[in-house]
PDB file of C-alpha atoms in Angstrom:
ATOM      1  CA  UNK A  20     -21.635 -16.631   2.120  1.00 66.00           C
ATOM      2  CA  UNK A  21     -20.489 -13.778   4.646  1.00 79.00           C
ATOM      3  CA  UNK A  22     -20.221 -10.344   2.895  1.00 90.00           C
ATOM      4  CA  UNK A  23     -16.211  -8.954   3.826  1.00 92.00           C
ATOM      5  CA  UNK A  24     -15.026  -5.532   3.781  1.00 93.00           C
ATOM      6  CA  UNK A  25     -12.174  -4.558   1.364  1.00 93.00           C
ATOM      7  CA  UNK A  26     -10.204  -4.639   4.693  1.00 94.00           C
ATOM      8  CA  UNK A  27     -11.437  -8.352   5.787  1.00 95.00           C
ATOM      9  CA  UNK A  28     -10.597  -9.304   1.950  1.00 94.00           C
ATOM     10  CA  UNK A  29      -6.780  -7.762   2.542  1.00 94.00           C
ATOM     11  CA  UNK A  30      -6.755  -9.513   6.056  1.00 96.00           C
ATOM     12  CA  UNK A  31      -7.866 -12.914   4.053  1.00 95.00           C
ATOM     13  CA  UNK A  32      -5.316 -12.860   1.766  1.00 95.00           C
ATOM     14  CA  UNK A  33      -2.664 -12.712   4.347  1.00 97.00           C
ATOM     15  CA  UNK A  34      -4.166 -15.695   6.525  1.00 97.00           C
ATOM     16  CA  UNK A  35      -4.469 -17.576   3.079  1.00 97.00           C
ATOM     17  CA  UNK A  36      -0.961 -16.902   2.758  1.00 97.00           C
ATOM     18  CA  UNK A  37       0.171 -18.088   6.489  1.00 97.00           C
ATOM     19  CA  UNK A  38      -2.022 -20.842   6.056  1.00 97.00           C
ATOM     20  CA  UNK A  39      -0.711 -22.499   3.004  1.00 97.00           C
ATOM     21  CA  UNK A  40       2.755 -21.472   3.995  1.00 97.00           C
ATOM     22  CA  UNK A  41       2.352 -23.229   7.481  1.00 97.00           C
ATOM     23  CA  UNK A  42       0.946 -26.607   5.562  1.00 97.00           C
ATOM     24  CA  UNK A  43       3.983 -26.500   3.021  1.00 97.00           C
ATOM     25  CA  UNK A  44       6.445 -26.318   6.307  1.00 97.00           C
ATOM     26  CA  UNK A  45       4.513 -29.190   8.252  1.00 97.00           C
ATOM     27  CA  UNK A  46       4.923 -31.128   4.611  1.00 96.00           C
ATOM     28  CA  UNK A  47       8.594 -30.376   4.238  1.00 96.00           C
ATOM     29  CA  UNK A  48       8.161 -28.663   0.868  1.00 97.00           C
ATOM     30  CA  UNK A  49       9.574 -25.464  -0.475  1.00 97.00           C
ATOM     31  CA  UNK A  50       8.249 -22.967  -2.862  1.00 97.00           C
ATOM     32  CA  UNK A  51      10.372 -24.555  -5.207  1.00 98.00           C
ATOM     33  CA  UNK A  52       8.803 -28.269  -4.471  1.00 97.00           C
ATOM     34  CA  UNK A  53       5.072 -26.534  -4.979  1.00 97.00           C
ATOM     35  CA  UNK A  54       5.661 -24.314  -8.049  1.00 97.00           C
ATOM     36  CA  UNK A  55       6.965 -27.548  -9.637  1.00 97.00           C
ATOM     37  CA  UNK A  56       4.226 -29.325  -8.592  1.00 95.00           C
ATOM     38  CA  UNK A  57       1.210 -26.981  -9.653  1.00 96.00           C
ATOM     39  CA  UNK A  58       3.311 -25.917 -12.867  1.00 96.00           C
ATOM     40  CA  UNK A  59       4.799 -22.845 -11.813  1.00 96.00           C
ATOM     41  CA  UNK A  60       7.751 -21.266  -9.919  1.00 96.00           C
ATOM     42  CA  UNK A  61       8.990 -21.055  -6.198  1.00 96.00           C
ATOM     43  CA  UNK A  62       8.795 -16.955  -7.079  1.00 97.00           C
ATOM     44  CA  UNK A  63       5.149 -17.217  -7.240  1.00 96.00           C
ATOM     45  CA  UNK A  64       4.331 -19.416  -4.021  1.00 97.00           C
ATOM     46  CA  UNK A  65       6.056 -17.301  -2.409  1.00 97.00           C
ATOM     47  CA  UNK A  66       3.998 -13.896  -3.582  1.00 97.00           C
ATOM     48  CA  UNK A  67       0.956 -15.630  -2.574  1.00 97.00           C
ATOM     49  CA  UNK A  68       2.414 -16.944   0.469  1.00 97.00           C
ATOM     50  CA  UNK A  69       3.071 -13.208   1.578  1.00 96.00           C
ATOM     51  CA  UNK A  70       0.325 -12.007  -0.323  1.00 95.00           C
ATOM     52  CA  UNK A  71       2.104  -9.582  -2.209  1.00 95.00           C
ATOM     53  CA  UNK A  72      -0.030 -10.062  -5.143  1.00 89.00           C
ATOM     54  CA  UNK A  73      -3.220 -12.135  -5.970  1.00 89.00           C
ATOM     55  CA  UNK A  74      -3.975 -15.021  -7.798  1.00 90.00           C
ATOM     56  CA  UNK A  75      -6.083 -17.014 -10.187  1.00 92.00           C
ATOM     57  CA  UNK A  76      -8.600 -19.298  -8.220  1.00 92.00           C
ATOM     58  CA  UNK A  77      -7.346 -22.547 -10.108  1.00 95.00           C
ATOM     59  CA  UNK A  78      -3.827 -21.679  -8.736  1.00 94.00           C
ATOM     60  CA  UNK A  79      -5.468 -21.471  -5.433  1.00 94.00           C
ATOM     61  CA  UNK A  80      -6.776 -24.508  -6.104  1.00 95.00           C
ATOM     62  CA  UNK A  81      -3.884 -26.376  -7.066  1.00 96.00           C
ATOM     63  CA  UNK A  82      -1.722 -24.985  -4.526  1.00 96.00           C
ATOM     64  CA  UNK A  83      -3.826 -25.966  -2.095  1.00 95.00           C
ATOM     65  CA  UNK A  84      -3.482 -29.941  -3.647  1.00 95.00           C
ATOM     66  CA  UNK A  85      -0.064 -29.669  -3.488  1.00 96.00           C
ATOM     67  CA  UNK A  86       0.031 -29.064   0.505  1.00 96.00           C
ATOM     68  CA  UNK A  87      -3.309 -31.037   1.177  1.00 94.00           C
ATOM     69  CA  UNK A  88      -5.105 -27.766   2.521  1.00 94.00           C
ATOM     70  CA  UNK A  89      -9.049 -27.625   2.742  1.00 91.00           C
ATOM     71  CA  UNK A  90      -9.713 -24.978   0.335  1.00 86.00           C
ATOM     72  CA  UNK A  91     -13.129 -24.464   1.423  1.00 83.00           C
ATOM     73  CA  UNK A  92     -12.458 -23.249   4.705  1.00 82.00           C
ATOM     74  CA  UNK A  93      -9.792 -20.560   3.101  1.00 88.00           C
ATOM     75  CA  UNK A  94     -12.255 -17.836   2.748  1.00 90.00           C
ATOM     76  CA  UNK A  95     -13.588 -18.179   6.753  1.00 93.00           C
ATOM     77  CA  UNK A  96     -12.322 -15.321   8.780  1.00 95.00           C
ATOM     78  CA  UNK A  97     -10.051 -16.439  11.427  1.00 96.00           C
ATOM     79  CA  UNK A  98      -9.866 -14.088  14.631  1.00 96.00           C
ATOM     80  CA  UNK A  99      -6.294 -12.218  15.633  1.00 97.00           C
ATOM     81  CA  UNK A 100      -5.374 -15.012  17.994  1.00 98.00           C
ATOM     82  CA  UNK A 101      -5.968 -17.717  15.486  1.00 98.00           C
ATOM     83  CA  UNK A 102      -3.516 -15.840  13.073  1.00 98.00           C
ATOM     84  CA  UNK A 103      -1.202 -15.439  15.502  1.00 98.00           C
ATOM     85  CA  UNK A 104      -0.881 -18.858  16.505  1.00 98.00           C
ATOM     86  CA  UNK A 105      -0.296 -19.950  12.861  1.00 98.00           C
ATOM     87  CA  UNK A 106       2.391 -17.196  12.165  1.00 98.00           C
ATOM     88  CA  UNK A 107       4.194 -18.886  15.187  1.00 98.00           C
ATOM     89  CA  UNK A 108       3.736 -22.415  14.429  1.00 98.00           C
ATOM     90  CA  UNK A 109       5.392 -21.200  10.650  1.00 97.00           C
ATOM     91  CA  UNK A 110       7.974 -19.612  12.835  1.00 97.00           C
ATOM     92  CA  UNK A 111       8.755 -23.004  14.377  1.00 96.00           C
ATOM     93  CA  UNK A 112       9.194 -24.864  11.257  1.00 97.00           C
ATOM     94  CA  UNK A 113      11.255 -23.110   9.690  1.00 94.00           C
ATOM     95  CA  UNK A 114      14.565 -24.719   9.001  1.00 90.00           C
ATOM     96  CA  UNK A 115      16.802 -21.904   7.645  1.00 88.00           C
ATOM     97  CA  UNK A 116      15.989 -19.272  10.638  1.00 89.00           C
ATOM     98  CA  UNK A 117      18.113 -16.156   9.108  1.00 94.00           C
ATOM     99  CA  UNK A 118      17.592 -12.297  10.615  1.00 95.00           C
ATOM    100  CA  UNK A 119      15.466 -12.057   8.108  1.00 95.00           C
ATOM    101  CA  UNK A 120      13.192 -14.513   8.089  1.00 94.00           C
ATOM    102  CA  UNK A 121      13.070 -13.986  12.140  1.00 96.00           C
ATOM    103  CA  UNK A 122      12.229 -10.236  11.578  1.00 97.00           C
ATOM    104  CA  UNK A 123       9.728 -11.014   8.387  1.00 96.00           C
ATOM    105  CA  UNK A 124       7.573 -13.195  11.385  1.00 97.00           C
ATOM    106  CA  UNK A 125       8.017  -9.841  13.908  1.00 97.00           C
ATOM    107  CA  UNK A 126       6.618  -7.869  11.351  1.00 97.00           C
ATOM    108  CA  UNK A 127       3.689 -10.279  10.069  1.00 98.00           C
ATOM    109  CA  UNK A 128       2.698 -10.239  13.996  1.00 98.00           C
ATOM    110  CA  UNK A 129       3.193  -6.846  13.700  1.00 98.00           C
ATOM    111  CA  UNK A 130       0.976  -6.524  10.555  1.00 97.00           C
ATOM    112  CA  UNK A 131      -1.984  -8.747  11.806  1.00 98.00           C
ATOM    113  CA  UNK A 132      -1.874  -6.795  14.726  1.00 97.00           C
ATOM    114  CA  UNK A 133      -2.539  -3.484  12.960  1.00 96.00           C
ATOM    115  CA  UNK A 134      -5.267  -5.086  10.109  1.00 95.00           C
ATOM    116  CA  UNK A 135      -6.782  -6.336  13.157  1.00 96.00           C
ATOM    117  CA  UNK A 136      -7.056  -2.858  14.801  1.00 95.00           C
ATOM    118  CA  UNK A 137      -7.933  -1.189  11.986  1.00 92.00           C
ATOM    119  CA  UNK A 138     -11.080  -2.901  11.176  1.00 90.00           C
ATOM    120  CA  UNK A 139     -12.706  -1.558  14.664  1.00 75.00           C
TER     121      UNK A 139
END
């Protein structure tokens, strides 16, 4: 297993979070549809899918049932690019587009961009 930084680990947690975001959009499910699902609530999904906070493994787990993710390739480094490309593709699925939500995906750019930077 590949040793990461405390500032790969951050970076992780936000691809984790794009990633399982991006397969809930592709499955047409909201944080409400998964909480449900994995016994818990939309509020939650949506913490991990920002990664605002962290989270037991077995909710990892299950989340990553609910939206038929490979959980073993979670915890594998993907480069700027590769981030980038999924923030977008979220970006195109979304279905409510408000200010908000277009400025939250300037800012995640944003905020890969600078994690990305910073571990030079």
């Amino acid at each position: 297993m590949q040793n990461y930084s405390d500032k790969e680990i951050n970076l992780l947690a936000l691809q984790i979070g794009c990633l399982i975001k991006l397969e809930r959009l592709k499955k047409d499910l909201s944080q409400e549809d998964i909480g449900l699902l994995i016994g818990s609530n939309a509020t939650m999904i949506g913490r991990v899918e920002r990664a605002e906070t962290s989270t037991s493994w077995q909710n990892l787990l299950k989340i990553c049932q609910a939206v038929d993710l490979n959980s073993e390739s979670l915890f594998q480094l993907k480069s700027l690019d590769e981030n980038l490309v999924i923030v977008e593709n979220c970006f195109k699925l979304e279905k409510k587009l408000t200010i908000e939500k277009q400025e939250y995906y300037k800012s995640l750019k944003k905020l890969f961009r600078e994690k990305y930077k910073n571990l030079k």
